Coordinates of C-alpha atoms in Angstrom, one line a residue:
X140 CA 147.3 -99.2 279.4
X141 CA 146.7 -102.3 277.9
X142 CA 143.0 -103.1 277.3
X143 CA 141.1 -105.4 279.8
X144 CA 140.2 -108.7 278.4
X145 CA 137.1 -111.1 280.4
X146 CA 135.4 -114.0 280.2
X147 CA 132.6 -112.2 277.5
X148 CA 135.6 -111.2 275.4
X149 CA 137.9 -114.6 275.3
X150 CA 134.7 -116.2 274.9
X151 CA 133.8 -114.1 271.6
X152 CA 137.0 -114.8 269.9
X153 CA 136.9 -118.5 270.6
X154 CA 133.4 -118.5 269.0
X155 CA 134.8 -116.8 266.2
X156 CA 137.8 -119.2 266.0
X157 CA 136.3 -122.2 266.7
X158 CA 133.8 -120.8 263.6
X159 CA 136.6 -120.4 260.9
X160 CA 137.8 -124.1 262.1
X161 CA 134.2 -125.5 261.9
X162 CA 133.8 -123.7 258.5
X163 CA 136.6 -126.0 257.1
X164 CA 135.9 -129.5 259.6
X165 CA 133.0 -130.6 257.1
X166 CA 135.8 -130.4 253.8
X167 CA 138.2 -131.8 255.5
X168 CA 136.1 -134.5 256.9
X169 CA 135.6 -135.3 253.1
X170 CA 138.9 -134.7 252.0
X171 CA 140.5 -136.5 253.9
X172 CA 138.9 -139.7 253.0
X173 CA 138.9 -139.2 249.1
X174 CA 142.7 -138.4 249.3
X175 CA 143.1 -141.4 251.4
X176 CA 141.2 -143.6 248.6
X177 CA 142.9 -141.9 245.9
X178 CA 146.8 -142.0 247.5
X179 CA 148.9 -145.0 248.8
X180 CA 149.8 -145.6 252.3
X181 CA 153.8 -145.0 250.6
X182 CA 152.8 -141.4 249.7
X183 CA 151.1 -140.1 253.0
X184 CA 154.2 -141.5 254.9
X185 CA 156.7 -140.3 252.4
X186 CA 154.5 -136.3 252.7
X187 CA 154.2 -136.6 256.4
X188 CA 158.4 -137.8 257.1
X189 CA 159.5 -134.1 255.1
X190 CA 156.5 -132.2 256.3
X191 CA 158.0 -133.0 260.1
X192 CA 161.3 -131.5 259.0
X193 CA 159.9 -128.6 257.8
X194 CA 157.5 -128.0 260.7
X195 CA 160.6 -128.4 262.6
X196 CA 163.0 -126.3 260.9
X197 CA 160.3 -123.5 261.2
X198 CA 159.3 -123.8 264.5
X199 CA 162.8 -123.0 265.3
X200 CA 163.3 -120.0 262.6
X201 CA 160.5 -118.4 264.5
X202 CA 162.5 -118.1 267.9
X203 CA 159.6 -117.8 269.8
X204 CA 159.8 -114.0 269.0
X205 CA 156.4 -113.6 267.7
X206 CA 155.7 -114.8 270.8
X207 CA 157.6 -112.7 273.0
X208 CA 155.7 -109.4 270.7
X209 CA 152.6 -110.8 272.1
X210 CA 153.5 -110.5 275.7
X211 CA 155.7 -106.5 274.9
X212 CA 152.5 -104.7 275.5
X213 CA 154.2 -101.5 274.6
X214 CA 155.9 -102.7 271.5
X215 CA 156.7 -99.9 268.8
X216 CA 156.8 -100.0 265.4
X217 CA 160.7 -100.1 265.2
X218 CA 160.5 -103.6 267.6
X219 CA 158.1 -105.3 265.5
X220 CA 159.3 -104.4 262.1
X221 CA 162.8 -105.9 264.0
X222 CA 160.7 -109.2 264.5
X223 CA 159.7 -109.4 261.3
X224 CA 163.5 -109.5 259.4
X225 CA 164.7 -111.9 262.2
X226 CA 162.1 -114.0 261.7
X227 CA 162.4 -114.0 257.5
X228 CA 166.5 -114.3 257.9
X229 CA 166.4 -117.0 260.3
X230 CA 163.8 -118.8 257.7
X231 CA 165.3 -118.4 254.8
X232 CA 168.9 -119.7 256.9
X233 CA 166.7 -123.0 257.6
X234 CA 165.1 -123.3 254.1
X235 CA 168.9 -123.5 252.7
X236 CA 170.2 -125.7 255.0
X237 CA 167.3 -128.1 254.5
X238 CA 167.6 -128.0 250.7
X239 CA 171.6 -128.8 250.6
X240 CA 171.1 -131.5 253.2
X241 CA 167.6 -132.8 252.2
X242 CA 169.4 -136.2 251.2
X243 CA 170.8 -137.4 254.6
X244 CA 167.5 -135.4 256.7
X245 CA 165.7 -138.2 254.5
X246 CA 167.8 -141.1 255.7
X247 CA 168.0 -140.0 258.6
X248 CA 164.3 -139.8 258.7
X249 CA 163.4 -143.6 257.4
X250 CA 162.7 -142.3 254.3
X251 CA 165.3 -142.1 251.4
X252 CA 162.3 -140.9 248.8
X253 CA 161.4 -137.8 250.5
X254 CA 164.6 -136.1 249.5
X255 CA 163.4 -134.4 246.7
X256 CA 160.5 -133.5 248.3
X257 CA 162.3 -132.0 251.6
X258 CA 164.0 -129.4 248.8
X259 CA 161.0 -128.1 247.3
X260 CA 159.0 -128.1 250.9
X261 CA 162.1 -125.9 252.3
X262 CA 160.3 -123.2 250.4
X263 CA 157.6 -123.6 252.9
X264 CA 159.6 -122.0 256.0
X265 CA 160.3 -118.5 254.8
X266 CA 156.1 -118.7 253.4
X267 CA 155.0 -119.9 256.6
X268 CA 157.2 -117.3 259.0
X269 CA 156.7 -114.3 257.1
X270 CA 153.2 -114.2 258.0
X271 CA 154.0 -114.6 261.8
X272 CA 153.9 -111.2 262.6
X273 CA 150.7 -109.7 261.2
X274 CA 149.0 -112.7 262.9
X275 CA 150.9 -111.5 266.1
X276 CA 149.2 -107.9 265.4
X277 CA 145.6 -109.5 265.0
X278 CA 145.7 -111.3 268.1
X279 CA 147.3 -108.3 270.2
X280 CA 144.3 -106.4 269.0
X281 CA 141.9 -109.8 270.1
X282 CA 140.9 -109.7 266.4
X283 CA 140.3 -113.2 265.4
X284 CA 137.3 -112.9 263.0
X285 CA 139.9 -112.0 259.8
X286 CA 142.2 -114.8 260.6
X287 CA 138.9 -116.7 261.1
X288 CA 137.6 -115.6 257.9
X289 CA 141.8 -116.4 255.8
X290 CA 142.0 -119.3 257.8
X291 CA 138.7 -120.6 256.0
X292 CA 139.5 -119.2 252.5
X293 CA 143.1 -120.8 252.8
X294 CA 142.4 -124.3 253.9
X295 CA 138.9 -124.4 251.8
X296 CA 140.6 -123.9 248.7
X297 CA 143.7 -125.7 249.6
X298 CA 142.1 -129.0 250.2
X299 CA 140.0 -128.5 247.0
X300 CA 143.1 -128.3 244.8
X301 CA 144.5 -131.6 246.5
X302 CA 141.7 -133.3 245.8
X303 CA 141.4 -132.4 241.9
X304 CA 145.1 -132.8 241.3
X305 CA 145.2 -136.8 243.6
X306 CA 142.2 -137.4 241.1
X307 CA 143.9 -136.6 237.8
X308 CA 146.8 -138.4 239.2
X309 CA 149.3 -136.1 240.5
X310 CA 149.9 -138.5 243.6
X311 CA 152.0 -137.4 246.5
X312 CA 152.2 -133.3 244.8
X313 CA 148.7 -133.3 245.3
X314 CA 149.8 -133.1 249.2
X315 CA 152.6 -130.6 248.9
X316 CA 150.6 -128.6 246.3
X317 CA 147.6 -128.3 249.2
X318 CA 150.2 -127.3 251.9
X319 CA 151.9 -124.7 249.5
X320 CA 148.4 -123.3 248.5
X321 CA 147.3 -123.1 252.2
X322 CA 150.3 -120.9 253.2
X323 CA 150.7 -118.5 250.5
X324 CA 146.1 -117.7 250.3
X325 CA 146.5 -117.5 254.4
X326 CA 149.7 -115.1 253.7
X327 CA 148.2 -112.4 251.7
X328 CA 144.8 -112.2 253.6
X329 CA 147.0 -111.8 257.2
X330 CA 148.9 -108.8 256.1
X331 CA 145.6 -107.6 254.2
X332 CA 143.3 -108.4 257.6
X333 CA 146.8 -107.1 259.5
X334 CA 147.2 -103.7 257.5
X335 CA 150.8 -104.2 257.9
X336 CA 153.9 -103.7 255.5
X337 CA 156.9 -104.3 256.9
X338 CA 160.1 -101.4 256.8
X339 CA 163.4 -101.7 256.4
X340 CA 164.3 -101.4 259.4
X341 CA 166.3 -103.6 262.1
X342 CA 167.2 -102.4 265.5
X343 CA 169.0 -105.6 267.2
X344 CA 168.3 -103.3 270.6
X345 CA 165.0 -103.8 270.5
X346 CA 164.9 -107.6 270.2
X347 CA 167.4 -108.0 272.9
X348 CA 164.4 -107.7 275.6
X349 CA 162.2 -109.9 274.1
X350 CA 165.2 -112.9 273.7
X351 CA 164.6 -113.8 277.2
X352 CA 160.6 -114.6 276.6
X353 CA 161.2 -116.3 273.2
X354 CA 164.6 -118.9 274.7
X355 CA 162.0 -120.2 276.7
X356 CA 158.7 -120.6 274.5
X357 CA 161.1 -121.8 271.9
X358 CA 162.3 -124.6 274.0
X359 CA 159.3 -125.4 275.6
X360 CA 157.9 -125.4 271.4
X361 CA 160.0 -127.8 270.6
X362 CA 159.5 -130.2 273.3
X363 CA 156.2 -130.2 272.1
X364 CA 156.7 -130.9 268.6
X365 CA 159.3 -133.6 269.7
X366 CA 155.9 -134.8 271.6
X367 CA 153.6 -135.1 268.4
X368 CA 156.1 -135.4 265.8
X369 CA 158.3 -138.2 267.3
X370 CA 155.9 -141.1 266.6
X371 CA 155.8 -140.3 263.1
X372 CA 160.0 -140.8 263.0
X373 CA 159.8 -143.6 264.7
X374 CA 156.9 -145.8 263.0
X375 CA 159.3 -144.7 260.1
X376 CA 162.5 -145.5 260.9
X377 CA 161.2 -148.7 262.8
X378 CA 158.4 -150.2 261.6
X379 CA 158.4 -148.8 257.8
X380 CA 156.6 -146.2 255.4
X381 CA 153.5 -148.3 255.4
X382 CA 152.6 -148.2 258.8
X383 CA 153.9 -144.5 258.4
X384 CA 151.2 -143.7 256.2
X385 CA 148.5 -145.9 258.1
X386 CA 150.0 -143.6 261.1
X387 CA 149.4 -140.2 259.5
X388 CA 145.7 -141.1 257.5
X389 CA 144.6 -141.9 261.4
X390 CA 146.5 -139.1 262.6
X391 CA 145.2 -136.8 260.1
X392 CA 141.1 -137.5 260.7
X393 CA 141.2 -138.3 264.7
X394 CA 142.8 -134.4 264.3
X395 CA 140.3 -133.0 263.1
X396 CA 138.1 -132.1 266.3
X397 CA 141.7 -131.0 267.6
X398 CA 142.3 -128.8 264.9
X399 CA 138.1 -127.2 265.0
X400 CA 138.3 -126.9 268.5
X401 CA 142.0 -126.8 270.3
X402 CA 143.5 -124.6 267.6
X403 CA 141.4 -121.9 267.9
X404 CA 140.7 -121.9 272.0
X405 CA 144.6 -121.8 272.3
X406 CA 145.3 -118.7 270.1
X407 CA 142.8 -116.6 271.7
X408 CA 144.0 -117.9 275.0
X409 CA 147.7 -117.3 275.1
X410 CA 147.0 -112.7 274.0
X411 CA 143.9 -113.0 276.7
X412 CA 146.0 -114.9 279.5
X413 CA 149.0 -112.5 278.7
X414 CA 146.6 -109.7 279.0
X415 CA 145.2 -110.0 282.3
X416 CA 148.0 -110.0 283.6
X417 CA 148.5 -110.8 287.7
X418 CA 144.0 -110.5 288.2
X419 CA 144.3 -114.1 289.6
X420 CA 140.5 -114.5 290.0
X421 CA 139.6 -113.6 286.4
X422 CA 142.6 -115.9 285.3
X423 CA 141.4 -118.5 287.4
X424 CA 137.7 -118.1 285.8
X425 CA 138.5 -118.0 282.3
X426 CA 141.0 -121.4 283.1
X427 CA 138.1 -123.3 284.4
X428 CA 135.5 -122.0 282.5
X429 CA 137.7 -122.5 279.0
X430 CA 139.1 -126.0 280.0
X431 CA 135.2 -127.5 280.7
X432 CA 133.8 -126.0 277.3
X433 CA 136.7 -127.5 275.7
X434 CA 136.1 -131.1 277.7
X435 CA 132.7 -130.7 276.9
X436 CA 132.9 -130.6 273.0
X437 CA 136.5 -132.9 272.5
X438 CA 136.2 -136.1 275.0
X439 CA 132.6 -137.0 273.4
X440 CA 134.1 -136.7 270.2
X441 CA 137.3 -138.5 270.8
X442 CA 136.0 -141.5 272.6
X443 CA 133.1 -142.0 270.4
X444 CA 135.6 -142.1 268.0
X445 CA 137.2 -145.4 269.5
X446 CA 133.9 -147.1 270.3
X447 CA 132.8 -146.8 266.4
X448 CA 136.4 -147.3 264.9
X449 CA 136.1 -150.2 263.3
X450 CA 132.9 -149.1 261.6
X451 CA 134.2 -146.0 260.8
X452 CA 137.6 -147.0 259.5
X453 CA 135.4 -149.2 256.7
X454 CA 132.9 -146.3 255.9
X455 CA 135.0 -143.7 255.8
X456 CA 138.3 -144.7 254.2
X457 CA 137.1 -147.5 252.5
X458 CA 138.7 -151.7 252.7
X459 CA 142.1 -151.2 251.9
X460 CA 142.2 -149.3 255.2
X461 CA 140.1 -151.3 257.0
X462 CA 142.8 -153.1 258.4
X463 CA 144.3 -150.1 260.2
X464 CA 140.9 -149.5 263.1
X465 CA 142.6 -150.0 265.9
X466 CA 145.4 -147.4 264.9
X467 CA 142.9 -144.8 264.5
X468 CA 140.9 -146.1 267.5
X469 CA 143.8 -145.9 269.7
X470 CA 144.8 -142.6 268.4
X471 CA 141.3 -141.3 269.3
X472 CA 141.3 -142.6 272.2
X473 CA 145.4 -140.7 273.1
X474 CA 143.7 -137.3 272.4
X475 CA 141.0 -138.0 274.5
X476 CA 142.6 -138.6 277.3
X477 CA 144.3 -135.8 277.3
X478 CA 141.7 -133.0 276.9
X479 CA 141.6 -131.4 279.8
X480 CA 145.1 -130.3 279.2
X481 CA 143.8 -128.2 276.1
X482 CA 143.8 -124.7 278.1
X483 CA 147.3 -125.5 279.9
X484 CA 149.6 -125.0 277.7
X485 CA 148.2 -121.3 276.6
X486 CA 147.8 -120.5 280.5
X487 CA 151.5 -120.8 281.1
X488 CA 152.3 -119.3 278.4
X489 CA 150.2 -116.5 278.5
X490 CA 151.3 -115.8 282.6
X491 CA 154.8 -116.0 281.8
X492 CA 155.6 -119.3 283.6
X493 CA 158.2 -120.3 281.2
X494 CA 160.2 -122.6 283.6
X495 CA 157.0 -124.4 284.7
X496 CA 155.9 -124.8 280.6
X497 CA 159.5 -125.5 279.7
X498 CA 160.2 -128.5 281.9
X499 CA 156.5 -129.8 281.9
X500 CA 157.0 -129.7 277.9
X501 CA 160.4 -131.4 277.8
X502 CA 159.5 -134.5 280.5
X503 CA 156.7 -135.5 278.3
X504 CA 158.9 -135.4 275.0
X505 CA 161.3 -137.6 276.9
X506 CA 158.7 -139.9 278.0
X507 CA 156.3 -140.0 274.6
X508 CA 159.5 -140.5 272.9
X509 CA 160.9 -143.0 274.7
X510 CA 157.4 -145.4 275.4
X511 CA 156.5 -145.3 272.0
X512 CA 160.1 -146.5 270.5
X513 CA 160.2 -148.9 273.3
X514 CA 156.6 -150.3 272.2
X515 CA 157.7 -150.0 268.2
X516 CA 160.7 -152.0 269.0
X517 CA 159.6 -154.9 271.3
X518 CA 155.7 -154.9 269.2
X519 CA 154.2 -153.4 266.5
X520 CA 151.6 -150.2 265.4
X521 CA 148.9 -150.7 267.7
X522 CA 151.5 -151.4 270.8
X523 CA 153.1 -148.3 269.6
X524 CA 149.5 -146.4 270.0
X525 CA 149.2 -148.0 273.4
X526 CA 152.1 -146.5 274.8
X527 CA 150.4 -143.5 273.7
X528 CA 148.1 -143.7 275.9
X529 CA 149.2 -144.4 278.5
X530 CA 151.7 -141.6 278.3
X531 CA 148.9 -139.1 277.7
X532 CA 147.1 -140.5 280.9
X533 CA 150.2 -139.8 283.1
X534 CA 150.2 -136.4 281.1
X535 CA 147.0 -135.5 282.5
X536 CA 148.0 -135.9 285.7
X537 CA 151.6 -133.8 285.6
X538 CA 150.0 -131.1 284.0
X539 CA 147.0 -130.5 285.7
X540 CA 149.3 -130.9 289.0
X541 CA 151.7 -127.9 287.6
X542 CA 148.6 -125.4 286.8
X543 CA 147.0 -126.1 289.6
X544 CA 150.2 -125.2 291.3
X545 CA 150.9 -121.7 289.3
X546 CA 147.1 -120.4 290.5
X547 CA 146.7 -121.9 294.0
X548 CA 143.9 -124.4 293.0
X549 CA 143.7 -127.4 295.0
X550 CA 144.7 -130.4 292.8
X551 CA 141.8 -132.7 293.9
X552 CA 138.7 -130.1 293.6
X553 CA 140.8 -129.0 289.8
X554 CA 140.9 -132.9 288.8
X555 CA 137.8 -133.5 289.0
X556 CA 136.4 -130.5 287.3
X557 CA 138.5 -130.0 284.7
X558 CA 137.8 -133.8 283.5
X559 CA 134.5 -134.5 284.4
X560 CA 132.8 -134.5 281.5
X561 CA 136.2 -137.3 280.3
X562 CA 134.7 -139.2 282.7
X563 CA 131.3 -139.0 281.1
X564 CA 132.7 -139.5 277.8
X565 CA 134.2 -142.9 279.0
X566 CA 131.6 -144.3 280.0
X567 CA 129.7 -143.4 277.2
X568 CA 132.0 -144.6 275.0
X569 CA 132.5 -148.2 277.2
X570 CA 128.3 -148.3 276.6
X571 CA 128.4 -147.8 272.9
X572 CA 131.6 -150.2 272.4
X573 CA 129.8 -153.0 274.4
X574 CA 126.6 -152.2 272.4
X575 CA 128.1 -152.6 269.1
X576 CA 129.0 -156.5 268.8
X577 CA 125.3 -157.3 269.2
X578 CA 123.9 -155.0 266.6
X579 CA 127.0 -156.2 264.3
X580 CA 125.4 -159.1 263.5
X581 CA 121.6 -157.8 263.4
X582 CA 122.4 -155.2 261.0
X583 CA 124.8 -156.5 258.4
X584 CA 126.3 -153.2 257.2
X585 CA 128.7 -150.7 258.4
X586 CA 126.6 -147.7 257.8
X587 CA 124.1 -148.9 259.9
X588 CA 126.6 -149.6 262.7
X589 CA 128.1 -146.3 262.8
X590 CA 124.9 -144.5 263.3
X591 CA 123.3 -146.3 265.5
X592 CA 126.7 -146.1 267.4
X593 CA 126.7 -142.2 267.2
X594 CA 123.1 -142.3 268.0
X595 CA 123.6 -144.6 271.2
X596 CA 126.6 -142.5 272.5
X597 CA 124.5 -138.9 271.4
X598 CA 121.8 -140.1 274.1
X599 CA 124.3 -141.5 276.5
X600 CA 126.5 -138.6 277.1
X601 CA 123.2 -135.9 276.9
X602 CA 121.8 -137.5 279.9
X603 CA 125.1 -137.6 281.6
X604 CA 126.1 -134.1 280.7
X605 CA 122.4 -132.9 282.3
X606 CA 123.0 -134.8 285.3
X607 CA 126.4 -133.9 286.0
X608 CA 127.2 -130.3 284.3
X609 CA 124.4 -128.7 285.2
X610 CA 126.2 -125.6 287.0
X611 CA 128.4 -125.4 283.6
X612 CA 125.2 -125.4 281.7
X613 CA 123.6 -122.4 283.5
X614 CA 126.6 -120.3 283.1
X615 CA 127.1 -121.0 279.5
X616 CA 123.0 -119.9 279.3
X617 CA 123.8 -116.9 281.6
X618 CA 126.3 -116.1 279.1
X619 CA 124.5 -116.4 276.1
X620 CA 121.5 -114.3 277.2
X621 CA 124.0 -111.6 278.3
X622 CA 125.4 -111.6 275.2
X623 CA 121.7 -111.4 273.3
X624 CA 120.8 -108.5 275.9
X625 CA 124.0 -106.4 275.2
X626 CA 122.9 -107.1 271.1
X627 CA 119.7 -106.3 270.8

């Protein structure tokens, strides 16, 4: 019988998740910025254009079969040693396609350079799916704190070998040395944390029941990635490796609250979803409960980030990115809009509403795709990031309207809870932005600026968050006192 997994126990592995991505947020937050001052706007373009046809390429070696072991609750050892081979010789099938036809991927792509860099990143696709399994294994188990503690180890020293190698001037291998590094530490410490060695052993049986699960997550996967990853081809192909780069520096720091936060709620969620399998209340609990925690902590983040953008654009990556505030703004403001959304995609999943997932995922490929070429075409960057926008807005809407649907909660009453605290965070962030022109000229410096933005917006969105979350408050309390009762 599989083990029963509550609100107490999703919310534990989150904290440990969300811990492991916090752990890295304050490097990376530093990183970032040096690399950014130390590499050209050429080389992050020319990186991010081979790393999309690589995250690609794997996405679709995997086959959504990992996947589909999550949801086999009585998997044996014979199925998931099976998962692991199709998973290597599908990798290793992508990996040698990519390297004989890096050269016309790369024209294909807007960028010519990145050939030679496609062939030695194809490497990347058997590193990165070998290790799907034994993360499969930690999180049927809900045991997140050693992939916490890898995940840590891996991107830690990762982004402190880029760093040293863009400073003694090894330019764009400083990148493709810190995404190589990453894999292979976070490889060894899965199967280590896993306790799993994989047999020689392939029964093409016992994948046959899981093919059905895995057409549909791998669709719905790469409808997604279509979603995040188009933008990037298209500022390439349309608008030039310059405004690539500028794209992907943005890209890469207005991320990094996704990647602390949204990362780890959505890996616990998908094993707990899967595992409560049809208790519709408890589903329904740990939905609302995850999707307001998540609101809570992202849309402060994410719109403070595009009241104080052109401050923080200066300070953080220095003048010869300057120029590029509204991109990262804009892009701030994109993933804040969509943060109530954070918890849907995992629910589906998890509940085995591939259709619903699938079609959701593909519509807003379609429609990302489309607005932001259309924009790119007819305008420039910052039309591009506009579309954006308003693409994620209407996303909100769809998504929340097809959840809602799946677990019989009124759209309205949904709405409005899932994305209060946006709300809040909006007009917080409107306050700050029309606060900031004043003090511009009273305090002369950008450092200034920034914090007295960040303190402005701190104050704003605590008084708003008492008045209007107050019930989400006390349960978070009741939680944590539970928690301190049951430990001591």
């Amino acid at each position: 019988m599989a083990p029963v997994h509550g609100v107490k126990t999703i919310t534990t592995n989150v904290g440990w998740s969300v811990l492991s991505k916090t752990a890295t947020f304050g490097l990376k937050f530093v990183t970032v910025p040096i690399l950014a001052r130390l590499l050209s706007p050429d080389e992050f373009g020319v990186v991010a254009v081979a790393l999309t046809v690589v995250q690609f390429l794997a996405m679709i070696g995997g086959a959504g079969l990992t996947a589909a072991l999550v949801m086999q609750q009585d998997a044996d050892e014979e199925t998931v040693h099976s998962v692991f081979w199709a998973n290597l010789a599908m990798a290793v099938l992508m990996s040698l396609c990519l390297y004989v036809w890096a050269a016309p991927l790369g024209s294909l792509m807007g960028a010519v350079e990145s050939a030679s860099l496609l062939q030695v990143m194809a490497l990347l696709i058997p590193i990165q799916l070998a290790g799907d399994v034994a993360y499969t294994l930690l999180a049927k188990r809900m045991n997140f704190s050693k992939d916490a503690m890898w995940s840590t180890i891996s991107e830690s020293a990762a982004a402190i070998i880029a760093v040293g190698m863009a400073y003694l001037g090894f330019g764009v291998w400083a990148l493709v040395t810190q995404l190589f590094s990453s894999a292979l530490i976070r490889l060894v410490g899965l199967y280590s944390a896993a306790g799993y060695f994989p047999r020689l052993v392939m029964r093409p049986r016992k994948l046959k029941p899981l093919l059905a699960f895995s057409s549909g997550v791998m669709g719905s996967e790469i409808a997604n990635f279509a979603t995040f990853q188009s933008p990037m081809i298209i500022i390439a192909r349309m608008l030039g490796l310059a405004d690539a780069g500028a794209y992907s520096v943005a890209n890469r720091f207005a991320s990094i609250p996704n990647q602390v936060v949204l990362t780890a709620v959505m890996g616990v969620l998908f094993p707990a979803f899967s595992l409560m399998g049809n208790d519709r209340k408890r589903r329904s609990d740990a939905l609302m409960l995850s999707t307001q925690v998540t609101t809570v902590v992202l849309a402060p983040a994410m719109f403070g980030l595009w009241a104080v953008a052109e401050p923080a654009m200066a300070v953080i990556f220095g003048p010869g990115w300057a120029h590029a505030w509204p991109v990262l703004g804009l892009l701030a403001l994109s993933k804040g809009i969509i943060t109530p959304c954070s918890t849907f995609i995992p629910y589906l999943k998890g509940t085995g509403h591939g259709r619903a997932l699938f079609w959701s995922a593909v519509i807003r490929a379609v429609v990302t795709t489309a607005a932001v070429a259309l924009a790119a075409h007819f305008g420039n960057l910052v039309d591009a990031m506009i579309a954006l926008c308003i693409v994620n807005a209407t996303t909100l809407l769809g998504y929340s309207w097809a959840v809602f649907r799946v677990d019989n909660i009124p759209f309205g009453s949904g709405l409005l809870t899932s994305s209060r605290s946006m709300i809040n965070a909006m007009i917080m962030a409107v306050c700050v932005r029309v606060a900031l022109p004043p003090l511009h000229a009273r305090l002369d410096s950008d450092y200034l600026e920034l914090a007295a933005g960040a303190a402005i917006g701190a104050l704003i969105y605590g008084a708003l968050l008492l008045v209007t979350e107050r019930v989400l408050l006390r349960k978070l309390l009741q939680l944590v006192r539970t928690r301190s009762t049951v430990a001591v």
